[in-house]
Tab-separated table of C-alpha atoms in Angstrom:
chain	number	residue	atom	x	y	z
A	2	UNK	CA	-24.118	38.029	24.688
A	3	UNK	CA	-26.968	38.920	26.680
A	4	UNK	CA	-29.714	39.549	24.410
A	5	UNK	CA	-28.275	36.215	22.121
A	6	UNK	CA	-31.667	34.327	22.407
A	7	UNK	CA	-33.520	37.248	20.475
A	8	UNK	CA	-30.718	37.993	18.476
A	9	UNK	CA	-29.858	34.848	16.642
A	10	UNK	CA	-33.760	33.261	16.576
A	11	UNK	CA	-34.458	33.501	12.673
A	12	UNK	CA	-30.652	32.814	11.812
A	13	UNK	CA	-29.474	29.728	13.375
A	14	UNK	CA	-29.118	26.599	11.394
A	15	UNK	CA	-31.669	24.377	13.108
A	16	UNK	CA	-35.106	24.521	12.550
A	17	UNK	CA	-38.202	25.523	14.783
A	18	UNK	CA	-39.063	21.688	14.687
A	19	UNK	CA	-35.928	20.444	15.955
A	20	UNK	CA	-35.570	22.838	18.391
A	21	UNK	CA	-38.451	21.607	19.928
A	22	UNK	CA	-37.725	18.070	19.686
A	23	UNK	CA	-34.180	18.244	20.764
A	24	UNK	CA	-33.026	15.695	19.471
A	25	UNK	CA	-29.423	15.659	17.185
A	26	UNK	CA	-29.120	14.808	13.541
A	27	UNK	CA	-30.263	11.416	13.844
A	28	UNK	CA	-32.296	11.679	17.286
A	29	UNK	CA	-30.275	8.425	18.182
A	30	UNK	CA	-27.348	9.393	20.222
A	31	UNK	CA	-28.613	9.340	23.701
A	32	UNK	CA	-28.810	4.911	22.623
A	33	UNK	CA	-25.675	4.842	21.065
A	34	UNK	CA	-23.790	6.820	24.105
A	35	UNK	CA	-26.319	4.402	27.105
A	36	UNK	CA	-25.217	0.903	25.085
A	37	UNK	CA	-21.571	1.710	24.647
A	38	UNK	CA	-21.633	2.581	28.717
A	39	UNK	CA	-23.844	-0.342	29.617
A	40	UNK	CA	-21.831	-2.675	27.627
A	41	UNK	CA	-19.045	-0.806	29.580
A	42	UNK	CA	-20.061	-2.399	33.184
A	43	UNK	CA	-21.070	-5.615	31.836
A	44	UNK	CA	-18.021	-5.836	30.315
A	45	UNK	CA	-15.813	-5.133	34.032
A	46	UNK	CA	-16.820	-8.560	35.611
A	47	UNK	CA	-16.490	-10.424	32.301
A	48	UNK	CA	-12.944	-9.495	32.192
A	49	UNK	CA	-12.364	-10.348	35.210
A	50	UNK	CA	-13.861	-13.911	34.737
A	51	UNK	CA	-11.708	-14.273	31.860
A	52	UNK	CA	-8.674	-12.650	33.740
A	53	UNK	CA	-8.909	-16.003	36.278
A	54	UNK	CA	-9.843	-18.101	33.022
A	55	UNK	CA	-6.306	-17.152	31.130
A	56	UNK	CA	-4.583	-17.654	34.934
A	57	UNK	CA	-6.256	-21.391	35.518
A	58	UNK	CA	-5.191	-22.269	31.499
A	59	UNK	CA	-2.088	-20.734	31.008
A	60	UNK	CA	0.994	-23.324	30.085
A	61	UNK	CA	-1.895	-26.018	29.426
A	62	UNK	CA	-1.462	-28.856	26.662
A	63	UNK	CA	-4.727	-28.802	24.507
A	64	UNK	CA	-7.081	-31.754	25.915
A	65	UNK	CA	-7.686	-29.089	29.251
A	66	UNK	CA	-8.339	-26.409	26.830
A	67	UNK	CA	-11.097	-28.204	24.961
A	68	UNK	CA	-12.180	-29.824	28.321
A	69	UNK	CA	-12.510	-26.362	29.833
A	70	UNK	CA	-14.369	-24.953	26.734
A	71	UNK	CA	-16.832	-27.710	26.795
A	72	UNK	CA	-18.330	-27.176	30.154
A	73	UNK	CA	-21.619	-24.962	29.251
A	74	UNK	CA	-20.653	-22.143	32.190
A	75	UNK	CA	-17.859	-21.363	30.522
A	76	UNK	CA	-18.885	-21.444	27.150
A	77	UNK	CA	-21.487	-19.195	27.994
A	78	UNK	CA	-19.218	-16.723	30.338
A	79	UNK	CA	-17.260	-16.481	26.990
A	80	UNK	CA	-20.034	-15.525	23.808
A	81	UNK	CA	-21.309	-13.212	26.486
A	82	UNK	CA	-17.892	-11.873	27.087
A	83	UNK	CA	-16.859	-11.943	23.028
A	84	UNK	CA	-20.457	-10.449	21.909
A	85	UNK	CA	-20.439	-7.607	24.863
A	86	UNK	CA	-16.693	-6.929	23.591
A	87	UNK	CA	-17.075	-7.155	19.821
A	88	UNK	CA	-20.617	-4.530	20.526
A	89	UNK	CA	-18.830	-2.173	22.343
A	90	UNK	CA	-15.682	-2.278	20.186
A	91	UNK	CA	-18.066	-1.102	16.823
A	92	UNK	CA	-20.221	1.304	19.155
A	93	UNK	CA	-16.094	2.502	20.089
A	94	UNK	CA	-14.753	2.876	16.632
A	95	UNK	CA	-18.035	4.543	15.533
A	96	UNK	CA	-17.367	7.235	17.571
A	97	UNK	CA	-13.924	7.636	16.532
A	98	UNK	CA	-14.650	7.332	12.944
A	99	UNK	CA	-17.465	9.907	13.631
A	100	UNK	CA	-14.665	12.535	14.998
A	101	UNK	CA	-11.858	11.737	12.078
A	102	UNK	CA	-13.790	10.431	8.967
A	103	UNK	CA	-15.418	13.363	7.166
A	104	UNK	CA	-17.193	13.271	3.948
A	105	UNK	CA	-17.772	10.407	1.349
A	106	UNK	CA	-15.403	8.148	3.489
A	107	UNK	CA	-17.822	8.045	6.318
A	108	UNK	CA	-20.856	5.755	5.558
A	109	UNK	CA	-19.066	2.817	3.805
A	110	UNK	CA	-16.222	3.301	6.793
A	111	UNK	CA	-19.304	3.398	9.137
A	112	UNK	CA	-20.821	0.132	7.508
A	113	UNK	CA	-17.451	-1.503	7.228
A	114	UNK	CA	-17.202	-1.348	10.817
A	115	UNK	CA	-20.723	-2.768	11.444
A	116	UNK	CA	-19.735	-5.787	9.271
A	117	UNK	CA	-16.527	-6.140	10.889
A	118	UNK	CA	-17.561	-6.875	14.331
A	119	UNK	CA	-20.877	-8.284	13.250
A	120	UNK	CA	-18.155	-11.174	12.023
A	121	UNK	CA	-15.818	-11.474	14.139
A	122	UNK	CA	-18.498	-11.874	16.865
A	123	UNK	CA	-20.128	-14.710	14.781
A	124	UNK	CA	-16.732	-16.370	13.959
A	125	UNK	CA	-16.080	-15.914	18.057
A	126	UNK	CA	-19.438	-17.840	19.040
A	127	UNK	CA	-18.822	-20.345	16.328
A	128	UNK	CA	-15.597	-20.924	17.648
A	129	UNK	CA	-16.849	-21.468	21.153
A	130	UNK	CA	-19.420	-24.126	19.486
A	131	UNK	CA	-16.647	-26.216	17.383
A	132	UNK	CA	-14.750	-26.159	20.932
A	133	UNK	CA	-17.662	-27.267	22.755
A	134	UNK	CA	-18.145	-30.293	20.035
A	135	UNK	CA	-14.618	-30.711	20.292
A	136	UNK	CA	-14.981	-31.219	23.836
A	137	UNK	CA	-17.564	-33.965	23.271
A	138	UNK	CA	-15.459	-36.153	21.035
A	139	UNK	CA	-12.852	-36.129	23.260
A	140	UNK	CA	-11.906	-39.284	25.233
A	141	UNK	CA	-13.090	-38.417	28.943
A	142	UNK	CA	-9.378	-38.151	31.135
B	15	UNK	CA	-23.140	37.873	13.115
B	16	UNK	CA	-20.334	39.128	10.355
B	17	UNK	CA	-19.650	35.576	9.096
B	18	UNK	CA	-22.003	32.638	8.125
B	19	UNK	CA	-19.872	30.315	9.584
B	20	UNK	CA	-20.566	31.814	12.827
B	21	UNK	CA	-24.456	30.323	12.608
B	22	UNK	CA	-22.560	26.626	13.554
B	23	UNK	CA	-21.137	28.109	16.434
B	24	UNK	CA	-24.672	28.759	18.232
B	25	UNK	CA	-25.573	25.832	20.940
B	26	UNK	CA	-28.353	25.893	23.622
B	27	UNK	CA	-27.913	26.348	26.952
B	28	UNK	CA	-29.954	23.433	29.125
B	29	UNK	CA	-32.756	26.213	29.584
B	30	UNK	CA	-33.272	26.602	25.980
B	31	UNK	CA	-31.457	30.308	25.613
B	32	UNK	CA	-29.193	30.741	22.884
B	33	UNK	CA	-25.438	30.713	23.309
B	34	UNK	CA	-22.204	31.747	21.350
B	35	UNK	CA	-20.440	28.320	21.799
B	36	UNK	CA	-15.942	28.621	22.349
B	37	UNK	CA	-14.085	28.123	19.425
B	38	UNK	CA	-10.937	25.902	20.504
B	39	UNK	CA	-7.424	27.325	18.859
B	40	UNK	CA	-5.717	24.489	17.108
B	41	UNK	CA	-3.666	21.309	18.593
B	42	UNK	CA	-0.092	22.687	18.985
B	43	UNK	CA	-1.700	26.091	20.477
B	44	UNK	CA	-2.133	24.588	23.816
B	45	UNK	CA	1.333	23.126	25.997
B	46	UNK	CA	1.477	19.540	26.885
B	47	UNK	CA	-1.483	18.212	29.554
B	48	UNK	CA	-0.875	14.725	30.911
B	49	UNK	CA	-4.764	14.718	30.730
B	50	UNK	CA	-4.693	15.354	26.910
B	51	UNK	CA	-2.137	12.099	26.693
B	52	UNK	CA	-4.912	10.296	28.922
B	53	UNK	CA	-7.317	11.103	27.010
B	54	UNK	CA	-5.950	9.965	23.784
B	55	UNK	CA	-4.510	7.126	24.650
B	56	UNK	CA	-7.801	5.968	25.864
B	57	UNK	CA	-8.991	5.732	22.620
B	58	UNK	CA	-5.966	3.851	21.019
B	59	UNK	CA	-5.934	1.617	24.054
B	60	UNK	CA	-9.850	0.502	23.049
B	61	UNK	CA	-8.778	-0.024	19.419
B	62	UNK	CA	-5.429	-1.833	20.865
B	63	UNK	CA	-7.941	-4.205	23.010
B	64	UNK	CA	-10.194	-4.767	20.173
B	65	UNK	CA	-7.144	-6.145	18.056
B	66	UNK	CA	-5.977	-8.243	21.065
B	67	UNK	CA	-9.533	-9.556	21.425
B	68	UNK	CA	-9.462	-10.783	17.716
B	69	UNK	CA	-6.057	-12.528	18.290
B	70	UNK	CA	-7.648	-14.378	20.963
B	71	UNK	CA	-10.812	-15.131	19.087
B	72	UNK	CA	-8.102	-16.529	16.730
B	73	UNK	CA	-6.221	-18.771	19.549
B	74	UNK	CA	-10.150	-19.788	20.615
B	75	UNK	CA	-10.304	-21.023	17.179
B	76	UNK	CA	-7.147	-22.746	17.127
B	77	UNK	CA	-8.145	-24.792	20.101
B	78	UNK	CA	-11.604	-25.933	18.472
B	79	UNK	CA	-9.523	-26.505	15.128
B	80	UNK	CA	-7.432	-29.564	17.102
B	81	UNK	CA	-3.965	-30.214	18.826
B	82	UNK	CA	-1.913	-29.411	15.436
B	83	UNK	CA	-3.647	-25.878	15.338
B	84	UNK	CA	-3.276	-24.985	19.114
B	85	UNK	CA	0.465	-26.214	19.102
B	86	UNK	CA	0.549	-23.773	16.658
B	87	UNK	CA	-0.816	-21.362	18.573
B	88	UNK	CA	1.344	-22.130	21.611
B	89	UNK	CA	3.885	-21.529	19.712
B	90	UNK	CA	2.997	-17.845	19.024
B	91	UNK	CA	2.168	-16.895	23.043
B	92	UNK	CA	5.648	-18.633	23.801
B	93	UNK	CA	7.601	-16.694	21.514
B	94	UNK	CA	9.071	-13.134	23.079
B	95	UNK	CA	7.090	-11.394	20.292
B	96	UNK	CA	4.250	-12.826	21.200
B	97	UNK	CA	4.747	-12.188	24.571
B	98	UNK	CA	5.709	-8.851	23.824
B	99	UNK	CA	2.208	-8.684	21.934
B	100	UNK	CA	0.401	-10.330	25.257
B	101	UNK	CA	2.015	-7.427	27.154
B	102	UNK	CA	0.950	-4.746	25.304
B	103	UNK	CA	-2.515	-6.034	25.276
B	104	UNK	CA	-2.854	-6.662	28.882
B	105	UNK	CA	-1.419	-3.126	28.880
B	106	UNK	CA	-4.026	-1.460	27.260
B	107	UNK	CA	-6.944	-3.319	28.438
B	108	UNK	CA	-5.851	-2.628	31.503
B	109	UNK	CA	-5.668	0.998	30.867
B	110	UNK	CA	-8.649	1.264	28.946
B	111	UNK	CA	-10.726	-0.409	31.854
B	112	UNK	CA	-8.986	2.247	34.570
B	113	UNK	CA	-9.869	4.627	31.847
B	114	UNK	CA	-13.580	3.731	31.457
B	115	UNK	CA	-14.011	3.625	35.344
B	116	UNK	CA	-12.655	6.943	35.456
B	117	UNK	CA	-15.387	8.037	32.326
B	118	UNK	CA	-17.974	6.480	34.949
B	119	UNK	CA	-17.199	8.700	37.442
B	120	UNK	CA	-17.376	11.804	34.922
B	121	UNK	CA	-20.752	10.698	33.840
B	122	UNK	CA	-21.910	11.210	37.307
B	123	UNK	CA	-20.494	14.734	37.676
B	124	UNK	CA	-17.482	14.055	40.390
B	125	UNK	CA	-14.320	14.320	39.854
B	126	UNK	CA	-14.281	16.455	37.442
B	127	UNK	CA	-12.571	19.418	38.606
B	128	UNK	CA	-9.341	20.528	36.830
B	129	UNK	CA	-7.433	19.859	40.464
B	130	UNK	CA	-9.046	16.289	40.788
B	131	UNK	CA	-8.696	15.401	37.319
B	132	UNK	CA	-4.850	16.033	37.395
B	133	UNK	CA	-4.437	14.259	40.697
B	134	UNK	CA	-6.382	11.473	39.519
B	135	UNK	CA	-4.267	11.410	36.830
B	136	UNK	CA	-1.460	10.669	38.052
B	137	UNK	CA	-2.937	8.317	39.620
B	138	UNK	CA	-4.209	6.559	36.345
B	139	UNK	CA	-0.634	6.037	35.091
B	140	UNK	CA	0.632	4.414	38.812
B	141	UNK	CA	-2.191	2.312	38.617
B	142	UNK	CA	-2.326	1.229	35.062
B	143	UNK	CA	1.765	0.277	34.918
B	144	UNK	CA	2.038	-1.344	38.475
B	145	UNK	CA	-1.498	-3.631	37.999
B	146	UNK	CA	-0.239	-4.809	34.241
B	147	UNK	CA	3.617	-5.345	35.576
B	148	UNK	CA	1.695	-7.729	38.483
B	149	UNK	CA	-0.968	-9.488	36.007
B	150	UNK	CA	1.757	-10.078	32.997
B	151	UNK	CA	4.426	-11.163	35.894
B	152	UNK	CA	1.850	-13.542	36.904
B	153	UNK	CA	0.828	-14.821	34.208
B	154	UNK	CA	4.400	-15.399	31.922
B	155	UNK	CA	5.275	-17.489	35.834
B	156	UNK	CA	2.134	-19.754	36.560
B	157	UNK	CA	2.297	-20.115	32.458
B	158	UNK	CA	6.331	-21.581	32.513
B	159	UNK	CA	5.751	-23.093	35.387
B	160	UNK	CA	2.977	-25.501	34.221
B	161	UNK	CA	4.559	-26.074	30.873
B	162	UNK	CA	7.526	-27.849	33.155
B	163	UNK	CA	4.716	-30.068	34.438
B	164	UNK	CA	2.930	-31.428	31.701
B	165	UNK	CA	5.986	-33.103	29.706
B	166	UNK	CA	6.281	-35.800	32.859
């Protein structure tokens, strides 16, 4: 074990190159791992906000809904909640798919996944928009 | 070296010197750790939360769509299934966030002892089941409560 680092030189797998860059397969992990742990903490008082939200709407009939929805603080508290969520769920299920997926599979699963949350975040904001227009039809109470 | 294979098995040290990396024995080799449970269920309880933030995308949508849809809607968070559903989200969410705290902490090197990661644990699962029994309690009460209101 001791004399490893003369040993095994010539017959690892990596190259000289990136040995000296250190960097993975891809070089982009280190972003990947930072955004799914910064969406992480952004992601702890969103929750929160919306834990209040769901306690200040539950049991209500629809017109406090939409009025709710339309005021812009809210509507903003929730795309930044749904896009933070629906980012870190793909950055998530990468990973996962990364550990189980293995061979052809992987890149359409991969890309599947990107397309996934790419629309179900759009649908989410677009939702939040029809609410907010809902909001300004409505009769004011 | 006697086997090829054997080449995958060399990692770096942070100092740059070679290293033979552990090879792990299989799944069923090693007896049951409440931390490997943790651990796993972390992950299911982020795919669990994703699912139960798409079915409330859904009930966002069915309040923009008009009364007819979100009666609809009601309908489903009334039910016991769909309460049953609203647990088990709140459940995981609630452990994934306990979960992710706990990853946090990891990422700054504490806690990470074998002694302090079994106490904390315990901990987890105390924490995870008493918070979501208080938030769902909560929330089924103030929701009944209300719906008694409105019909006046």
């Amino acid at each position: 074990m001791n004399d490893m680092s003369s040993d095994l030189r010539v017959r690892t797998m990596r190259s000289q190159l990136s040995r000296a860059q250190g960097l993975g397969a891809a070089g982009s992990g280190v972003s990947h791992w930072w955004t799914e742990r910064v969406t992480a903490i952004a992601l702890v008082p969103l929750s929160g906000w919306f834990v209040v939200q769901v306690f200040r709407l539950a049991g209500s009939e629809h017109a406090t809904v939409v009025r709710w929805g339309g005021k812009p603080v809210n509507a903003t508290m929730l795309i930044a909640l749904m896009v933070l969520t629906f980012r870190h769920m793909q950055l998530g299920l990468e990973v996962i798919v990364d550990d189980y997926v293995h061979g052809r599979a992987h890149l359409p699963v991969r890309l599947a996944i990107k397309v996934g949350a790419l629309l179900l975040g759009l649908f989410a904001v677009l939702a939040v928009i029809r609410l907010m227009f809902a909001s300004a039809r409505a009769p004011a109470a | 070296m006697q086997d090829v294979r054997e080449a995958l098995y060399v990692g770096q040290r942070s100092d740059g010197s070679l290293i033979r990396r552990p090879m792990s024995p299989h799944l069923q080799v090693y007896r049951f750790r409440l931390s490997m449970f943790l651990s796993i269920a972390n992950r299911a309880a982020g795919v669990v939360s994703a699912g139960g933030a798409a079915l409330g995308v859904l009930w966002l949508s069915a309040a923009a769509n008009g009364p007819k849809s979100f009666a609809r809607a009601q309908r489903v968070t009334g039910h016991p299934l769909g309460r049953l559903v609203l647990a088990g989200w709140s459940l995981a969410a609630v452990y994934h966030l306990i979960a992710g705290i706990r990853h946090l902490i990891w990422d700054s090197a504490r806690r990470f002892d074998k002694a302090e990661i079994n106490e904390d644990g315990k901990k987890t699962v105390i924490a995870t089941l008493a918070t979501t029994a208080a938030l769902v309690g909560a929330l089924f009460a103030v929701a009944s409560s209300r719906k008694g209101k409105v019909t006046s």
